CSV table of C-alpha atoms in Angstrom, one decimal:
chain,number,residue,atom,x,y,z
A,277,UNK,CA,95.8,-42.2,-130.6
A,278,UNK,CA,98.4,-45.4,-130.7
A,279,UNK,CA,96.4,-48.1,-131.9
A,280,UNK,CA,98.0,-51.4,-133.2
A,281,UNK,CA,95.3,-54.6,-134.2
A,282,UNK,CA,96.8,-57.8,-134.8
A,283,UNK,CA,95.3,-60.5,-137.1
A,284,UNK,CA,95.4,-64.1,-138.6
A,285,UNK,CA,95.4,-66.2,-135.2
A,286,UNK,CA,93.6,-69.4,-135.5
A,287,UNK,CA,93.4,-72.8,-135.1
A,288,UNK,CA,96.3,-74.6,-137.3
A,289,UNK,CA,97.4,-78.5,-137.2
A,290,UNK,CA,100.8,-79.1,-135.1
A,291,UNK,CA,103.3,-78.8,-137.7
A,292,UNK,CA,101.3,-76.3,-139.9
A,293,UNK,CA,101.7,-72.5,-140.3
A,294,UNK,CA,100.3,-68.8,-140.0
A,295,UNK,CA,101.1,-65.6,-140.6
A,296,UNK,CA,100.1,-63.0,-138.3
A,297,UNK,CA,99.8,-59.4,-139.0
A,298,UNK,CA,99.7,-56.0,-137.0
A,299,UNK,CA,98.7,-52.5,-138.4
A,300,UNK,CA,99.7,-49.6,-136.9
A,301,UNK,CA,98.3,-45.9,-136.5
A,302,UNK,CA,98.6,-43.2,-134.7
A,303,UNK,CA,102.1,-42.6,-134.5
A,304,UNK,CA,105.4,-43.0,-136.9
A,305,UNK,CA,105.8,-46.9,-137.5
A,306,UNK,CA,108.9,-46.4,-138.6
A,307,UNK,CA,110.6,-44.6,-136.0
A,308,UNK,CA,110.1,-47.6,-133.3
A,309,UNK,CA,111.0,-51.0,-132.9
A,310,UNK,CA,108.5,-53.5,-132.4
A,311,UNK,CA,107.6,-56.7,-130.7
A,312,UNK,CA,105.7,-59.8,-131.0
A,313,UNK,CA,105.3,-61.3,-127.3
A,314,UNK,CA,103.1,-64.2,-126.6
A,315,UNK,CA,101.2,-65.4,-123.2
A,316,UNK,CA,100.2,-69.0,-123.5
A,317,UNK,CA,97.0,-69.8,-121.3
A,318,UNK,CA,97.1,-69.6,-118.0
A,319,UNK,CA,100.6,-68.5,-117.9
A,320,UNK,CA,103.1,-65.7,-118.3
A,321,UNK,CA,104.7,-63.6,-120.7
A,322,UNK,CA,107.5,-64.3,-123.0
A,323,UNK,CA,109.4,-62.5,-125.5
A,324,UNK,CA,109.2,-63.8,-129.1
A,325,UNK,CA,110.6,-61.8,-131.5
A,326,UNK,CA,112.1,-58.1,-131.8
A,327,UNK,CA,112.9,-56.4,-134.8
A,328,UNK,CA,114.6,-53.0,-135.0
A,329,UNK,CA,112.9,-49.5,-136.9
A,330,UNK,CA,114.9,-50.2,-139.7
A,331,UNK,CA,115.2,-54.2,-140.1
A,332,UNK,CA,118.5,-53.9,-139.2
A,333,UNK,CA,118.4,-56.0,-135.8
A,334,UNK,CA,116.3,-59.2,-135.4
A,335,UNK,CA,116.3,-61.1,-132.3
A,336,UNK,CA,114.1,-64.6,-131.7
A,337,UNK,CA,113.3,-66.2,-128.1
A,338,UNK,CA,115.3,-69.6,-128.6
A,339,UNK,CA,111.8,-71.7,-128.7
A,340,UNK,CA,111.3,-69.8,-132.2
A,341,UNK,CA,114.5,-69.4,-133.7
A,342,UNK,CA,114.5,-70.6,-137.0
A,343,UNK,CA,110.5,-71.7,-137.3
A,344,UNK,CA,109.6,-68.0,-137.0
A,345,UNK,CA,110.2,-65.1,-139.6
A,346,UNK,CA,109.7,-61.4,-138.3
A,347,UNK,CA,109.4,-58.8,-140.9
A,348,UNK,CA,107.8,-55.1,-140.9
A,349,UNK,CA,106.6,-53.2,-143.9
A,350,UNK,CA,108.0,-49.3,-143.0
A,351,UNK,CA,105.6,-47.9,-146.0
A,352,UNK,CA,102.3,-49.9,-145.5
A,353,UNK,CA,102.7,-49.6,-141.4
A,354,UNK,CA,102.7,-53.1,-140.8
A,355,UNK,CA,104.2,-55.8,-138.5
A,356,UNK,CA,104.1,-59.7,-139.5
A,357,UNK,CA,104.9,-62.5,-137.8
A,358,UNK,CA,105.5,-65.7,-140.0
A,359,UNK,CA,105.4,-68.9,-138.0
A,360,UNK,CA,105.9,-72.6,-139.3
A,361,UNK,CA,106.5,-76.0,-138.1
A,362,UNK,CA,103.9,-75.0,-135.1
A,363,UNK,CA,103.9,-77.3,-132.3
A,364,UNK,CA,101.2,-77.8,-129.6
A,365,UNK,CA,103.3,-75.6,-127.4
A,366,UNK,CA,103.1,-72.3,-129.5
A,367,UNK,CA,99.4,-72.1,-128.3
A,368,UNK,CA,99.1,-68.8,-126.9
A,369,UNK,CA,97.4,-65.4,-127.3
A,370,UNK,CA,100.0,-63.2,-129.4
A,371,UNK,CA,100.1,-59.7,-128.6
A,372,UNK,CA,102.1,-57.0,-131.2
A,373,UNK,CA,104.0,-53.9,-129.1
A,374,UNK,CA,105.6,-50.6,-129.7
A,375,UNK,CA,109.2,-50.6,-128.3
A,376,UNK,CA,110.2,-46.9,-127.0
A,377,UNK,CA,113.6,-45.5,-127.7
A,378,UNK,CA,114.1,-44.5,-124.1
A,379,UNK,CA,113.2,-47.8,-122.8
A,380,UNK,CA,113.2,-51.3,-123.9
A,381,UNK,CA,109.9,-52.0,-122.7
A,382,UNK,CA,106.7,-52.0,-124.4
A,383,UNK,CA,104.3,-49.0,-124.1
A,384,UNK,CA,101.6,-49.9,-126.4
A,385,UNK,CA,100.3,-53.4,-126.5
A,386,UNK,CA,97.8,-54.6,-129.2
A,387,UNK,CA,94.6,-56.5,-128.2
A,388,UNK,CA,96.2,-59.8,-129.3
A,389,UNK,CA,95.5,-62.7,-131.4
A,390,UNK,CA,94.8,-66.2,-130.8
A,391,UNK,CA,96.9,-69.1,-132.1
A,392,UNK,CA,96.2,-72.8,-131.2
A,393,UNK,CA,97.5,-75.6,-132.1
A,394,UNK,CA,96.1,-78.9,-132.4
A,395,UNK,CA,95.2,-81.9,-134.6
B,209,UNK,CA,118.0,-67.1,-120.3
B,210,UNK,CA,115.6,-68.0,-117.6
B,211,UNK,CA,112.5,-66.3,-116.6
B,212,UNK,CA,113.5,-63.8,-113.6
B,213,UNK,CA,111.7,-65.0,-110.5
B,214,UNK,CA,108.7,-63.2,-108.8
B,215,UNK,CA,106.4,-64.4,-105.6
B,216,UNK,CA,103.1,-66.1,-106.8
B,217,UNK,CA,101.2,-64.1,-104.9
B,218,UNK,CA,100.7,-61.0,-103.2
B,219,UNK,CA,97.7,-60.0,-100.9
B,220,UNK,CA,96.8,-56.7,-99.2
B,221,UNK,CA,93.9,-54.5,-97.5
B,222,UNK,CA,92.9,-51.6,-99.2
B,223,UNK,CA,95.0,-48.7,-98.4
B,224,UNK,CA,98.1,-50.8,-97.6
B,225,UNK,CA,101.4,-51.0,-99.4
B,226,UNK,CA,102.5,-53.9,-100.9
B,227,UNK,CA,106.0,-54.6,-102.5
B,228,UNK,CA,106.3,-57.2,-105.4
B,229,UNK,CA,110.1,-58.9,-105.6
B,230,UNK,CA,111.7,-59.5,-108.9
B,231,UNK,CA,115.1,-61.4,-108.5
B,232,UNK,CA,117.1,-62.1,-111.5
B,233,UNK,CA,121.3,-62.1,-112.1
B,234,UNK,CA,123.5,-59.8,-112.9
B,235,UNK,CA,123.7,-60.7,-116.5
B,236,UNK,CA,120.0,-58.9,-116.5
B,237,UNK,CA,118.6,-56.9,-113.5
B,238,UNK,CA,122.0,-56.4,-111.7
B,239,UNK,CA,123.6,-55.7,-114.9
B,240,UNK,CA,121.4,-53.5,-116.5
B,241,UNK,CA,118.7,-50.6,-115.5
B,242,UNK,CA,116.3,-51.5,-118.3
B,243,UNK,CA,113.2,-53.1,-115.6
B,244,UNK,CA,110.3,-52.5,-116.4
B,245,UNK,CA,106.8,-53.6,-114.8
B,246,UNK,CA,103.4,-54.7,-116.3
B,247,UNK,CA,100.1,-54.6,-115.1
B,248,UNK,CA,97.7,-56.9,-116.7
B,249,UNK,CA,93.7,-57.9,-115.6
B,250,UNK,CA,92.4,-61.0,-116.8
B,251,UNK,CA,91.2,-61.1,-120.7
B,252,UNK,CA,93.2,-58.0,-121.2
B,253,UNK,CA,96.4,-56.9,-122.8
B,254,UNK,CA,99.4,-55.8,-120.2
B,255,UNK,CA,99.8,-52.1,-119.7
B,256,UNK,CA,103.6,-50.5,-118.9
B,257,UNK,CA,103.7,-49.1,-115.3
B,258,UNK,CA,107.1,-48.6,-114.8
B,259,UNK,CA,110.4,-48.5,-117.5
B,260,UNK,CA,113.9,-47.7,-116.8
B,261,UNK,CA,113.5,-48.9,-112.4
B,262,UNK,CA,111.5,-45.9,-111.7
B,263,UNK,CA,110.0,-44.4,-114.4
B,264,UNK,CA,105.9,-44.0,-115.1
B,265,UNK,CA,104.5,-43.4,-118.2
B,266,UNK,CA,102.3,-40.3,-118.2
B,267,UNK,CA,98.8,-41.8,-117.1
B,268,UNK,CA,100.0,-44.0,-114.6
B,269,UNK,CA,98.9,-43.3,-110.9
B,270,UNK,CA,101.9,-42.1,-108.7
B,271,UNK,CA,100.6,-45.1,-106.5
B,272,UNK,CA,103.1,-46.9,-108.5
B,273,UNK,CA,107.0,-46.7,-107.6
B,274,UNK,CA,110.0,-48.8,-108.7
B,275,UNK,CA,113.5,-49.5,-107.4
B,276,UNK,CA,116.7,-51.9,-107.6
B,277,UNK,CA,118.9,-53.4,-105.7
B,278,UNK,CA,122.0,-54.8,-107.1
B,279,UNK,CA,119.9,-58.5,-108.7
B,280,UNK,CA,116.3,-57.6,-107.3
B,281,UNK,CA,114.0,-55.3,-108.9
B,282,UNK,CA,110.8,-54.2,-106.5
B,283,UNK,CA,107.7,-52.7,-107.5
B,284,UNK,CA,105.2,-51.1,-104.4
B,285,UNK,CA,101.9,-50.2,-104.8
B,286,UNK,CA,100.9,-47.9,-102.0
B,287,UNK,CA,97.0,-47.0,-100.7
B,288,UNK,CA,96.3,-50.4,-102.2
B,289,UNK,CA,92.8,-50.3,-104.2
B,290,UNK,CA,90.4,-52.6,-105.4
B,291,UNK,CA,91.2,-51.8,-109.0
B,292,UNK,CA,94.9,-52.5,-108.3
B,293,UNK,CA,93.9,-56.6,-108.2
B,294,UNK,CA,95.7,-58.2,-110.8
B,295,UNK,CA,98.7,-59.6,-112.6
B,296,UNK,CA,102.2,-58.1,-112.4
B,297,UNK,CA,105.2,-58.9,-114.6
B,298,UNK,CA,108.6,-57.3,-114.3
B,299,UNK,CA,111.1,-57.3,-117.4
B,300,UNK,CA,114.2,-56.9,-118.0
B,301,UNK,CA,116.9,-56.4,-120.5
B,302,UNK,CA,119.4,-59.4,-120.9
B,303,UNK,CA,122.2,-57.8,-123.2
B,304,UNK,CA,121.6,-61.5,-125.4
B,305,UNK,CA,120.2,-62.4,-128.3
B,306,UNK,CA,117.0,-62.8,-126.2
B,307,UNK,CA,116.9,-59.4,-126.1
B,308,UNK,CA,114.5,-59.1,-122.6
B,309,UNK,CA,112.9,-61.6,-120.3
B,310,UNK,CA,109.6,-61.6,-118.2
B,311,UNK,CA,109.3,-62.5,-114.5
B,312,UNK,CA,107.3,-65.6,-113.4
B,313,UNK,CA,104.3,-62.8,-112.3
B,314,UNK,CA,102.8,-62.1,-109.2
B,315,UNK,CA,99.0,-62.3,-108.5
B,316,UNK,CA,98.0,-59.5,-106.2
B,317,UNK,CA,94.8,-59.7,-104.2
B,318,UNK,CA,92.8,-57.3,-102.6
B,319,UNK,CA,91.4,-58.4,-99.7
């Protein structure tokens, strides 16, 4: 069974930082790519970062791009998501997916974590 | 790149079809077939109905159907059921360095 469980949300002080993790079983981590797309509340769904099986392709939704850091660990099966300079704005429930290689979509979705941001 | 533009909301009796609109540009649904649709109840990750236009993962209730036209994605739930009320997102690929955007989602309602 595909399970992915994402940790480290929390609160953090604008300006502050987090790292958030995702560990994956039930299938072979290394052979997808991966997502990190967050839903604020009340609101929709946006694309935050992609990164490819291998590393080789990283892609950040402009609000990130340079304040977040997306890595993978092929051997220990794990996603992570390092964010900085946090603003009030990055408040949102951050959910971890599997990309398929016939689609670029998102099959599997993790349970999400929680990130707020405020003094 | 700009979200790609859904209705609100979306209302039906049970057993009815309804059609949810998804209108982007041709830089992203016109210009590619990577759409994809999400179903997502409240407190609750999103889960993949549709990928490549018309495409359902295995699981998914043939109730579910997708299609294109040139900028405008659609996604029809037919025999409408209580269980259907929720949110829907469409996505599609961009080609960018954004990689794929959402739609605005539509809030169905069962009436």
């Amino acid at each position: 069974e595909v399970q992915l469980v994402e940790s480290g949300g929390g609160l953090v002080q604008p300006g502050g930082s987090l790292r958030l993790s995702c560990a994956a079983s039930g299938f072979t981590f290394s052979s997808y790519n991966m997502n990190w797309v967050r839903q604020a509340p009340g609101k929709g769904l946006e694309l935050v970062s992609y990164i490819s099986s291998s590393s080789s392709t990283i892609q950040y939704a402009d609000s990130v791009k340079g304040r977040f850091t997306i890595t993978r660990d092929n051997a220990k099966n794990s996603l992570s998501l390092q964010m900085s300079s946090l603003r009030a704005e990055d408040t949102a429930v951050y959910y971890c997916g599997r990309e398929p290689p016939i689609a670029v979509a998102v099959d599997y979705w993790g349970q999400g974590t929680l990130v707020t941001v405020s003094s | 790149q700009s979200a790609l533009t859904q209705p609100a909301s979306v209302s039906g009796s049970p057993g009815q079809s309804i059609t949810i609109s998804c209108t982007g540009t041709s830089s992203d649904v016109g210009g590619y077939n990577y759409v994809s649709w999400y179903q997502q109840h409240p407190g609750k990750a999103p889960k993949l109905l549709i990928y490549v236009v018309t495409n359902r993962p295995s699981g998914v209730s043939d109730r579910f159907s997708g299609s294109k036209s040139g900028n405008t994605a659609s996604l029809t739930i037919s025999g409408l059921q209580a269980e259907d009320e929720a949110d829907y997102y469409c996505s599609s690929y961009t080609g960018s360095s954004t990689r794929y955007v959402f739609g605005t989602g539509t809030k169905v309602t069962v009436l």
